[in-house]
Coordinates of C-alpha atoms and ligand atoms in Angstrom, one line a residue:
X28 CA 70.3 393.1 -4.5
X29 CA 71.2 396.6 -3.5
X30 CA 69.7 399.5 -5.5
X31 CA 72.9 401.0 -6.7
X32 CA 71.1 403.4 -8.9
X33 CA 70.3 405.6 -5.9
X34 CA 73.8 405.3 -4.4
X35 CA 77.0 407.2 -4.6
X36 CA 80.5 406.1 -3.6
X37 CA 83.7 407.6 -2.2
X38 CA 87.0 406.2 -3.3
X39 CA 89.8 405.7 -0.9
X40 CA 93.4 405.3 -2.0
X41 CA 94.4 404.5 1.5
X42 CA 98.1 405.3 1.5
X43 CA 97.3 409.0 1.1
X44 CA 93.9 409.2 3.0
X45 CA 94.8 409.5 6.7
X46 CA 97.6 408.2 8.8
X47 CA 96.2 406.8 12.0
X48 CA 99.3 405.4 13.6
X49 CA 101.8 408.2 13.0
X50 CA 104.3 406.6 10.6
X51 CA 103.6 408.9 7.6
X52 CA 101.6 406.4 5.7
X53 CA 97.8 406.4 5.4
X54 CA 96.2 403.3 6.9
X55 CA 93.0 401.7 8.1
X56 CA 93.3 403.2 11.5
X57 CA 93.0 406.6 9.8
X58 CA 90.1 405.4 7.8
X59 CA 88.3 404.2 10.9
X60 CA 88.6 407.7 12.4
X61 CA 87.3 409.3 9.3
X62 CA 84.3 407.2 8.5
X63 CA 82.1 409.8 10.1
X64 CA 83.5 412.4 7.7
X65 CA 82.6 410.1 4.7
X66 CA 79.1 409.5 6.1
X67 CA 78.6 413.2 6.5
X68 CA 79.5 413.8 2.9
X69 CA 76.3 412.0 2.0
X70 CA 77.6 409.0 0.1
X71 CA 76.4 405.4 0.5
X72 CA 79.6 403.4 0.1
X73 CA 83.4 403.2 -0.2
X74 CA 85.5 401.7 -2.9
X75 CA 88.9 400.8 -1.5
X76 CA 91.8 400.8 -4.0
X77 CA 93.9 397.6 -3.2
X78 CA 94.6 397.1 0.5
X79 CA 96.5 393.8 0.0
X80 CA 100.1 393.1 0.7
X81 CA 102.1 394.4 -2.3
X82 CA 105.7 395.4 -3.1
X83 CA 104.2 398.6 -4.5
X84 CA 105.7 398.5 -7.9
X85 CA 102.3 399.9 -8.9
X86 CA 101.1 400.9 -5.4
X87 CA 98.9 398.0 -4.6
X88 CA 97.9 397.0 -8.1
X89 CA 100.7 394.4 -7.8
X90 CA 99.3 392.0 -5.2
X91 CA 101.4 389.5 -3.4
X92 CA 98.7 388.0 -1.2
X93 CA 95.0 388.3 -2.0
X94 CA 93.8 387.2 1.5
X95 CA 95.5 389.8 3.7
X96 CA 96.0 393.4 4.4
X97 CA 99.2 395.3 3.6
X98 CA 101.1 395.8 6.9
X99 CA 101.4 399.5 6.2
X100 CA 97.6 399.7 6.4
X101 CA 96.9 397.5 9.4
X102 CA 95.8 393.9 9.4
X103 CA 92.7 391.8 8.9
X104 CA 91.3 392.6 12.3
X105 CA 91.6 396.3 11.6
X106 CA 89.9 395.8 8.3
X107 CA 87.0 394.0 10.0
X108 CA 86.7 396.9 12.4
X109 CA 86.4 399.3 9.5
X110 CA 84.0 397.1 7.7
X111 CA 81.8 396.7 10.8
X112 CA 81.8 400.4 11.5
X113 CA 81.1 401.3 7.9
X114 CA 78.2 399.0 7.9
X115 CA 76.8 400.4 11.1
X116 CA 76.9 403.8 9.5
X117 CA 75.0 402.4 6.5
X118 CA 78.0 402.5 4.2
X119 CA 78.7 399.7 1.7
X120 CA 82.3 398.5 1.2
X121 CA 83.6 397.6 -2.2
X122 CA 87.1 396.0 -2.6
X123 CA 89.4 396.4 -5.6
X124 CA 90.0 393.1 -7.2
X125 CA 93.0 392.7 -9.6
X126 CA 92.5 389.5 -11.6
X127 CA 94.6 390.3 -14.7
X128 CA 97.9 390.0 -13.0
X129 CA 99.7 389.5 -9.6
X130 CA 102.9 390.8 -8.3
X131 CA 106.0 388.9 -9.4
X132 CA 106.5 388.3 -5.6
X133 CA 103.3 386.4 -5.3
X134 CA 104.0 382.7 -4.3
X135 CA 102.2 381.5 -7.5
X136 CA 104.6 383.4 -9.7
X137 CA 107.7 382.3 -7.8
X138 CA 106.5 378.7 -8.2
X139 CA 105.7 379.2 -11.8
X140 CA 109.2 380.5 -12.5
X141 CA 110.7 377.3 -11.0
X142 CA 109.9 374.9 -13.8
X143 CA 107.7 374.1 -16.7
X144 CA 105.9 371.2 -15.0
X145 CA 104.7 372.1 -11.6
X146 CA 101.2 372.9 -10.3
X147 CA 101.7 376.6 -11.0
X148 CA 103.6 376.4 -14.3
X149 CA 100.5 377.4 -16.3
X150 CA 99.3 380.1 -14.0
X151 CA 100.9 382.7 -16.1
X152 CA 101.5 383.3 -19.8
X153 CA 104.8 381.8 -20.8
X154 CA 106.4 381.7 -24.3
X155 CA 109.6 380.5 -25.8
X156 CA 109.7 383.5 -28.0
X157 CA 108.2 386.9 -27.2
X158 CA 105.9 388.7 -29.7
X159 CA 106.2 392.4 -30.4
X160 CA 103.8 393.7 -27.8
X161 CA 104.8 396.7 -25.6
X162 CA 103.9 397.0 -22.0
X163 CA 101.7 399.9 -20.9
X164 CA 104.2 400.9 -18.3
X165 CA 107.7 400.0 -19.5
X166 CA 109.4 398.8 -22.6
X167 CA 108.5 395.4 -24.0
X168 CA 105.8 393.2 -22.5
X169 CA 108.0 390.2 -22.0
X170 CA 110.6 389.3 -19.5
X171 CA 113.1 386.4 -19.6
X172 CA 113.4 383.9 -16.8
X173 CA 116.5 381.8 -17.0
X174 CA 115.2 378.9 -14.8
X175 CA 112.5 378.2 -17.4
X176 CA 114.4 379.5 -20.3
X177 CA 111.2 381.3 -21.3
X178 CA 109.5 384.7 -21.3
X179 CA 106.4 385.8 -19.3
X180 CA 103.9 388.3 -20.5
X181 CA 103.3 391.5 -18.5
X182 CA 100.9 394.1 -20.0
X183 CA 101.8 396.4 -17.1
X184 CA 105.1 396.6 -15.3
X185 CA 107.5 393.6 -15.3
X186 CA 106.6 393.2 -11.7
X187 CA 103.0 392.5 -12.7
X188 CA 103.0 389.2 -14.6
X189 CA 99.7 388.5 -16.4
X190 CA 97.7 385.5 -15.1
X191 CA 96.6 382.9 -17.5
X192 CA 92.9 383.1 -17.2
X193 CA 92.5 380.2 -19.8
X194 CA 93.7 377.9 -17.0
X195 CA 90.6 376.8 -15.1
X196 CA 92.6 376.6 -11.9
X197 CA 93.4 380.3 -12.0
X198 CA 89.7 381.1 -12.3
X199 CA 88.9 378.9 -9.4
X200 CA 91.5 380.7 -7.3
X201 CA 89.9 384.0 -8.2
X202 CA 86.5 382.7 -7.2
X203 CA 87.8 381.5 -3.9
X204 CA 89.3 384.9 -3.3
X205 CA 86.0 386.5 -4.0
X206 CA 84.3 384.2 -1.6
X207 CA 86.9 385.0 1.1
X208 CA 86.0 388.7 1.1
X209 CA 82.3 388.2 0.5
X210 CA 82.1 385.8 3.5
X211 CA 83.8 388.5 5.6
X212 CA 81.0 390.8 4.6
X213 CA 82.2 393.0 1.8
X214 CA 79.5 394.2 -0.6
X215 CA 81.2 393.9 -3.9
X216 CA 84.2 394.5 -6.2
X217 CA 85.7 397.0 -8.4
X218 CA 87.4 394.7 -10.9
X219 CA 90.6 396.1 -12.3
X220 CA 91.2 396.1 -16.1
X221 CA 88.5 393.5 -16.4
X222 CA 88.3 393.7 -20.2
X223 CA 91.9 392.5 -20.5
X224 CA 91.4 389.0 -18.9
X225 CA 91.1 386.9 -22.1
X226 CA 94.0 387.0 -24.6
X227 CA 93.6 386.0 -28.3
X228 CA 95.2 382.6 -28.7
X229 CA 98.5 382.6 -30.5
X230 CA 99.1 386.1 -29.2
X231 CA 99.6 387.7 -32.7
X232 CA 102.0 390.6 -33.2
X233 CA 100.5 394.1 -33.0
X234 CA 101.4 397.1 -35.1
X235 CA 105.1 397.7 -34.5
X236 CA 104.9 401.5 -34.4
X237 CA 102.3 401.9 -31.7
X238 CA 104.0 402.2 -28.3
X239 CA 102.5 400.9 -25.1
X240 CA 99.2 399.5 -26.5
X241 CA 100.1 397.7 -29.7
X242 CA 98.9 394.4 -28.3
X243 CA 95.6 395.8 -27.1
X244 CA 93.5 394.5 -30.1
X245 CA 94.5 391.0 -29.0
X246 CA 93.9 391.2 -25.2
X247 CA 91.0 393.7 -24.9
X248 CA 87.6 392.0 -24.9
X249 CA 89.2 388.8 -25.9
X250 CA 87.6 385.6 -27.2
X251 CA 86.6 384.0 -23.9
X252 CA 86.0 387.1 -21.8
X253 CA 82.3 386.6 -21.4
X254 CA 82.6 383.0 -20.4
X255 CA 85.0 383.9 -17.7
X256 CA 83.0 386.9 -16.6
X257 CA 79.9 384.6 -16.3
X258 CA 81.8 382.4 -13.8
X259 CA 82.6 385.4 -11.6
X260 CA 79.1 386.7 -11.9
X261 CA 77.7 383.4 -10.7
X262 CA 79.7 383.8 -7.4
X263 CA 78.6 387.3 -7.0
X264 CA 75.0 386.4 -7.6
X265 CA 75.0 384.0 -4.7
X266 CA 75.9 386.9 -2.4
X267 CA 73.9 389.6 -4.1
X268 CA 77.0 391.7 -4.4
X269 CA 77.9 394.6 -6.6
X270 CA 80.3 394.3 -9.6
X271 CA 81.9 397.3 -11.1
X272 CA 84.4 396.7 -13.9
X273 CA 87.1 399.0 -15.0
X274 CA 87.2 399.0 -18.8
X275 CA 90.1 400.9 -20.2
X276 CA 89.7 401.9 -23.9
X277 CA 86.3 400.1 -24.1
X278 CA 83.8 401.7 -26.3
X279 CA 80.1 401.6 -25.6
X280 CA 79.5 398.9 -28.1
X281 CA 81.7 396.3 -26.4
X282 CA 80.7 397.6 -22.9
X283 CA 77.1 396.8 -23.5
X284 CA 78.0 393.1 -23.7
X285 CA 79.2 393.3 -20.1
X286 CA 76.3 395.4 -19.0
X287 CA 73.2 393.9 -20.5
X288 CA 71.7 391.0 -22.3
X289 CA 72.6 387.4 -21.9
X290 CA 76.3 388.1 -21.3
X291 CA 75.6 390.6 -18.6
X292 CA 78.4 390.2 -16.0
X293 CA 78.8 393.6 -14.5
X294 CA 76.4 396.1 -12.9
X295 CA 78.4 399.1 -14.1
X296 CA 81.6 399.8 -16.1
X297 CA 84.1 402.5 -15.5
X298 CA 84.4 404.2 -18.9
X299 CA 87.1 406.5 -20.2
X300 CA 85.8 408.5 -23.1
X301 CA 85.0 411.6 -21.1
X302 CA 88.4 411.4 -19.5
X303 CA 90.2 411.9 -22.8
X304 CA 89.1 415.5 -23.5
X305 CA 92.6 416.7 -22.9
X306 CA 94.7 413.6 -23.6
X307 CA 94.8 410.1 -25.1
X308 CA 94.7 407.4 -22.5
X309 CA 95.8 409.7 -19.6
X310 CA 99.6 410.1 -19.9
X311 CA 100.6 409.4 -23.4
X312 CA 99.5 412.2 -25.7
X313 CA 98.3 415.6 -24.5
X314 CA 96.0 418.1 -26.2
X315 CA 94.2 421.3 -25.0
X316 CA 91.0 420.6 -23.2
X317 CA 88.1 420.3 -25.5
X318 CA 84.6 420.8 -24.0
X319 CA 83.0 419.3 -27.1
X320 CA 85.0 416.1 -26.6
X321 CA 84.1 416.0 -22.8
X322 CA 80.4 416.4 -23.7
X323 CA 80.4 413.9 -26.5
X324 CA 82.3 411.4 -24.3
X325 CA 79.6 411.7 -21.7
X326 CA 76.6 411.8 -24.0
X327 CA 77.7 408.8 -26.0
X328 CA 77.4 406.7 -22.8
X329 CA 74.2 408.4 -21.5
X330 CA 72.3 407.8 -24.7
X331 CA 73.6 404.3 -25.4
X332 CA 72.9 402.9 -21.9
X333 CA 69.4 404.5 -21.6
X334 CA 66.9 401.9 -20.5
X335 CA 69.4 399.1 -21.0
X336 CA 72.3 399.5 -18.6
X337 CA 73.7 401.7 -15.8
X338 CA 76.6 404.2 -15.9
X339 CA 79.3 405.0 -13.4
X340 CA 79.9 408.8 -13.1
X341 CA 83.4 410.0 -12.2
X342 CA 85.9 412.7 -12.9
X343 CA 88.8 411.6 -10.7
X344 CA 90.4 408.6 -9.4
X345 CA 93.9 407.4 -8.5
X346 CA 94.8 407.1 -12.2
X347 CA 94.1 410.7 -13.3
X348 CA 95.4 414.1 -12.3
X349 CA 93.1 416.5 -10.5
X350 CA 90.1 417.6 -12.5
X351 CA 90.2 421.3 -11.5
X352 CA 93.7 421.5 -13.0
X353 CA 92.6 419.7 -16.1
X354 CA 89.1 420.7 -17.1
X355 CA 88.6 423.6 -14.8
X356 CA 90.9 426.4 -13.7
X357 CA 93.2 426.9 -10.7
X358 CA 92.5 430.6 -10.9
X359 CA 88.8 430.0 -10.5
X360 CA 89.5 426.9 -8.3
X361 CA 86.4 427.0 -6.2
X362 CA 84.0 428.0 -9.0
X363 CA 85.3 425.5 -11.5
X364 CA 85.5 422.7 -8.9
X365 CA 81.8 423.2 -8.1
X366 CA 80.8 423.6 -11.7
X367 CA 82.6 420.3 -12.6
X368 CA 80.7 418.6 -9.8
X369 CA 77.4 419.8 -11.3
X370 CA 78.5 418.8 -14.8
X371 CA 78.7 415.1 -13.9
X372 CA 76.8 414.4 -10.8
X373 CA 73.4 415.0 -12.3
X374 CA 74.0 412.7 -15.2
X375 CA 72.2 409.3 -15.1
X376 CA 74.4 406.9 -13.2
X377 CA 76.1 406.2 -9.9
X378 CA 78.5 409.0 -8.9
X379 CA 82.0 408.3 -7.5
X380 CA 84.0 410.9 -5.7
X381 CA 87.7 410.4 -5.3
X382 CA 89.3 411.5 -2.0
X383 CA 90.2 415.2 -2.1
X384 CA 88.0 415.9 -5.1
X385 CA 85.3 417.1 -2.7
X386 CA 87.8 419.7 -1.5
X387 CA 88.8 420.9 -5.0
X388 CA 92.3 419.7 -4.6
X389 CA 94.7 420.5 -7.5
X390 CA 97.8 419.0 -9.2
X391 CA 101.2 419.1 -7.5
X392 CA 104.2 420.2 -9.5
X393 CA 107.5 418.8 -8.3
X394 CA 110.7 420.2 -9.5
X395 CA 112.5 417.0 -10.5
X396 CA 111.4 413.7 -12.0
X397 CA 113.3 411.9 -9.2
X398 CA 110.7 413.1 -6.7
X399 CA 107.9 411.3 -8.5
X400 CA 106.8 407.8 -7.4
X401 CA 104.4 406.6 -10.0
X402 CA 105.9 404.1 -12.4
X403 CA 103.8 405.3 -15.3
X404 CA 104.9 408.9 -14.9
X405 CA 108.5 407.9 -14.6
X406 CA 108.3 405.7 -17.7
X407 CA 106.5 408.5 -19.5
X408 CA 109.4 410.9 -18.7
X409 CA 112.1 408.6 -19.9
X410 CA 110.4 406.9 -22.8
X411 CA 108.3 409.4 -24.8
X412 CA 109.6 412.5 -26.6
X413 CA 113.0 411.6 -25.4
X414 CA 114.6 414.4 -27.5
X415 CA 112.5 417.1 -25.9
X416 CA 114.4 419.2 -23.3
X417 CA 113.9 417.9 -19.7
X418 CA 111.9 421.0 -18.7
X419 CA 109.4 420.2 -21.5
X420 CA 109.2 416.6 -20.3
X421 CA 108.7 417.6 -16.7
X422 CA 106.0 420.0 -17.8
X423 CA 104.2 417.0 -19.3
X424 CA 104.5 415.2 -16.0
X425 CA 103.0 418.2 -14.2
X426 CA 100.0 418.0 -16.4
X427 CA 99.5 414.3 -16.5
X428 CA 101.0 412.5 -13.5
X429 CA 98.9 410.1 -11.6
X430 CA 100.9 411.2 -8.6
X431 CA 98.9 414.5 -8.5
X432 CA 95.9 412.5 -7.2
X433 CA 98.0 410.6 -4.8
X434 CA 99.2 413.5 -2.5
X435 CA 98.0 413.3 1.1
X436 CA 94.4 414.4 1.7
X437 CA 94.4 417.9 3.2
X438 CA 92.6 417.7 6.6
X439 CA 93.7 421.0 8.2
X440 CA 96.2 423.9 8.0
X441 CA 98.7 422.4 10.5
X442 CA 102.1 420.9 9.4
X443 CA 101.6 417.9 7.0
X444 CA 98.0 419.1 6.5
X445 CA 96.9 417.0 9.4
X446 CA 97.5 413.9 7.4
X447 CA 100.2 412.7 9.7
X448 CA 101.6 414.1 13.0
X449 CA 103.9 417.1 12.8
X450 CA 107.6 416.2 12.7
X451 CA 106.8 413.0 10.8
X452 CA 107.7 412.9 7.1
X453 CA 104.6 411.9 5.0
X454 CA 105.4 409.2 2.5
X455 CA 104.7 411.7 -0.3
X456 CA 104.6 415.4 -0.8
X457 CA 101.6 417.5 0.5
X458 CA 100.3 420.0 -2.0
X459 CA 101.5 423.4 -0.8
X460 CA 98.0 424.9 -1.1
X461 CA 96.9 422.9 2.0
X462 CA 96.7 425.9 4.2
X463 CA 93.8 427.2 2.1
X464 CA 92.4 424.0 0.7
X465 CA 91.6 421.6 3.6
X466 CA 88.7 419.9 5.3
X467 CA 88.7 422.1 8.4
X468 CA 88.6 425.4 6.6
X469 CA 86.0 424.1 4.2
X470 CA 83.7 422.6 6.8
X471 CA 83.4 426.0 8.3
X472 CA 82.8 427.9 5.1
X473 CA 79.3 427.5 3.8
X474 CA 80.5 428.5 0.3
X475 CA 83.3 425.9 0.1
X476 CA 83.7 423.2 -2.5
X477 CA 83.2 420.6 0.3
X478 CA 79.8 422.0 1.3
X479 CA 78.8 422.3 -2.3
X480 CA 79.5 418.6 -2.9
X481 CA 77.3 417.8 0.1
X482 CA 74.5 419.9 -1.5
X483 CA 74.9 418.2 -4.8
X484 CA 74.7 414.7 -3.2
X485 CA 71.7 415.7 -1.2
X486 CA 69.9 417.1 -4.2
X487 CA 70.6 414.1 -6.3
X488 CA 69.4 411.7 -3.6
X489 CA 66.2 413.6 -3.0
X490 CA 65.0 413.5 -6.6
X491 CA 63.7 410.6 -8.5
X492 CA 64.1 412.6 -11.6
X493 CA 67.8 413.1 -11.1
X494 CA 68.2 409.4 -10.4
X495 CA 65.9 407.9 -13.0
X496 CA 65.1 410.7 -15.5
X497 CA 66.0 410.5 -19.1
X498 CA 69.0 412.4 -20.3
X499 CA 69.1 414.8 -23.2
X500 CA 71.9 417.2 -24.2
X501 CA 71.4 420.6 -25.8
X502 CA 73.7 422.7 -28.0
X503 CA 76.3 420.0 -28.2
X504 CA 78.4 422.1 -30.5
X505 CA 78.8 424.9 -28.0
X506 CA 82.4 425.2 -26.9
X507 CA 81.5 427.2 -23.8
X508 CA 78.5 425.6 -22.3
X509 CA 77.4 422.1 -21.3
X510 CA 73.6 421.9 -21.1
X511 CA 71.5 418.8 -20.5
X512 CA 68.2 417.9 -18.9
X513 CA 66.8 415.0 -17.0
X514 CA 63.1 414.3 -17.4
X515 CA 60.9 411.9 -15.4
X516 CA 57.1 412.1 -15.5
X517 CA 56.2 415.7 -15.1
X518 CA 59.4 416.9 -13.5
X519 CA 62.5 418.1 -15.4
X520 CA 65.8 419.4 -14.3
X521 CA 67.8 421.6 -16.6
X522 CA 71.6 421.6 -15.9
X523 CA 73.7 424.4 -17.3
X524 CA 77.5 424.6 -16.9
X525 CA 79.7 427.3 -18.3
X526 CA 83.3 426.2 -19.0
X527 CA 84.3 429.7 -19.9
X528 CA 86.6 432.0 -17.9
X529 CA 84.8 435.0 -19.2
X530 CA 81.1 435.8 -19.0
X531 CA 78.9 434.1 -21.6
X532 CA 75.4 434.6 -22.7
X533 CA 73.3 431.4 -22.5
X534 CA 70.2 430.7 -24.6
X535 CA 67.6 428.3 -23.3
X536 CA 66.4 425.5 -25.6
X537 CA 63.0 426.4 -27.2
X538 CA 61.1 423.9 -25.1
X539 CA 62.2 425.8 -21.9
X540 CA 61.9 429.4 -23.0
X541 CA 58.3 430.0 -21.8
X542 CA 58.4 427.9 -18.7
X543 CA 58.9 429.0 -15.2
X544 CA 61.8 427.2 -13.6
X545 CA 63.1 427.3 -10.0
X546 CA 66.8 427.7 -9.5
X547 CA 67.6 424.9 -7.1
X548 CA 71.4 425.0 -7.1
X549 CA 74.1 427.4 -8.2
X550 CA 77.8 427.9 -7.5
X551 CA 77.5 431.7 -7.3
X552 CA 75.7 433.3 -4.4
X553 CA 73.5 435.8 -6.1
X554 CA 72.0 434.5 -9.3
X555 CA 69.0 436.3 -10.7
X556 CA 67.2 433.5 -12.5
X557 CA 66.1 435.8 -15.3
X558 CA 69.7 436.9 -16.2
X559 CA 71.2 434.5 -18.7
X560 CA 74.7 435.9 -18.5
X561 CA 76.8 433.2 -16.9
X562 CA 79.9 434.3 -14.9
X563 CA 83.2 432.4 -15.2
X564 CA 82.5 428.7 -14.6
X565 CA 79.0 429.3 -13.4
X566 CA 76.7 426.3 -13.0
X567 CA 73.0 426.3 -12.4
X568 CA 70.4 423.7 -11.9
X569 CA 66.7 424.6 -12.6
X570 CA 63.7 422.5 -11.7
X571 CA 60.6 422.6 -13.9
X572 CA 57.2 421.1 -13.2
X573 CA 54.5 420.5 -15.8
X574 CA 50.9 420.5 -14.9
X575 CA 49.6 416.9 -15.2
Ligands
LIG22 C1 94.1 399.9 -13.4 C2 94.4 400.6 -12.1 C3 95.7 401.3 -12.2 C4 96.8 400.2 -12.4 C5 96.4 399.3 -13.6 C6 97.2 398.0 -13.5 O1 94.0 400.7 -14.5 O2 93.4 401.5 -11.8 O3 96.0 402.0 -11.1 O4 98.0 400.8 -12.6 O5 95.1 398.9 -13.6 O6 96.8 397.2 -12.5
LIG23 CA1 100.2 404.8 9.2

């Protein structure tokens, strides 16, 4: 079993990572070229968002063939080359696995639509009459199919029919798919919306006035979830592979059942509490950023899992806008990007870095909703607050769209940011700040966000305390400063992050006041350790050693 506690991962959403064959779409040829870059960053593995064939209703999360590679990205041979080279560089490779639903273009679904009594009829969830659930992405959660004279359930888009996990044949299929990739040599899975797999029997109606998620109480952490998860765990155990589950809306209480004790079925869970400090479930309801809510979201998981289970640590992925634009400041882009890195990377858990996060990439603001690609942003625009003027609605999209994290990675200052050749139209807009914010510029600048991420990863990796030490938060009611320490044997690290755009005075906790700490990391060049005035978005990491 790999020691994932020491590790850190880089997430690739391949369509926007690097175009290697010059058609404007990121692909595995591009990944192959950039594996050295990922290695240099100092991570230990890659999580690939889905690479499988997909009609892209939800950009890969609607899979039409689980045993192949999307033709836009290459083919199985190219994937094997990437895998082999990644392994030779010491990088693990984690595949995304979507078990809750397939594409409506998957052959299983096509067959299932044909009749009520074929081999695939019960692969999906069919009803004569729909209940009142809404879909997370669009309208009602049920779609009528005339050939069966029935409705199928789709918690996400109507092109993502939910699989019927209660059918043992479906679970067998999933296990075979896992084996297919594990036999090829992949090192584990990031399991998509894994807590939605088991639905309450009878599918009871939800509250009628709660849009998008009114069925959630009946499909989240459902009655058979731990039995099904145990089956998948058994396969993974044979291979010693890593399992990371995505758990939307899961609180620590229910997460612990997946992460520890007799029902343990995951090594880590992707939690959401700290990602809701400026919104409720990413796109639906916005609020101003609250540091207290960010801190309490993190601390809740840190305390609850201590000694019992292991956290994932992340601030960005393909489902969230850029963190600098959310929790930091585009005015203090570089300072706040670095401070945010410090705020999460030294927590207890395995850090994940999403492509472009290490550059301090920011949100894109397109002038018309028609330019957006993401189904959930488009739905958000047309569904919620319909009476608001279009400018207001577009402003919400600028703040919340998942498309902001899906703009091409900025490699250099040439046309198309070096993502694809000049003269070729990239599949999606490049953020106009690419001349300033890009890999080439940042590699050369010792004070760049990129080089700061490298420093953070190196520091974390070098210290047992930062990997295994106990977490404690100080001044949790401060609305300017996030302060915590990590303690292991006689070493402690004190991490202090200012979220203020004006200077703030910081007090040390009593237990640290008389001790001599060494400043081991800071996002400002000259920091006198004795001056406790923090500049805008300043972050410092101090190391203390007790006499034994
Ligand atoms: C997960 C994915 C997201 C996708 C959804 C439905 O939340 O991360 O991108 O839209 O599941 O598959
Ligand atoms: Ca390409």
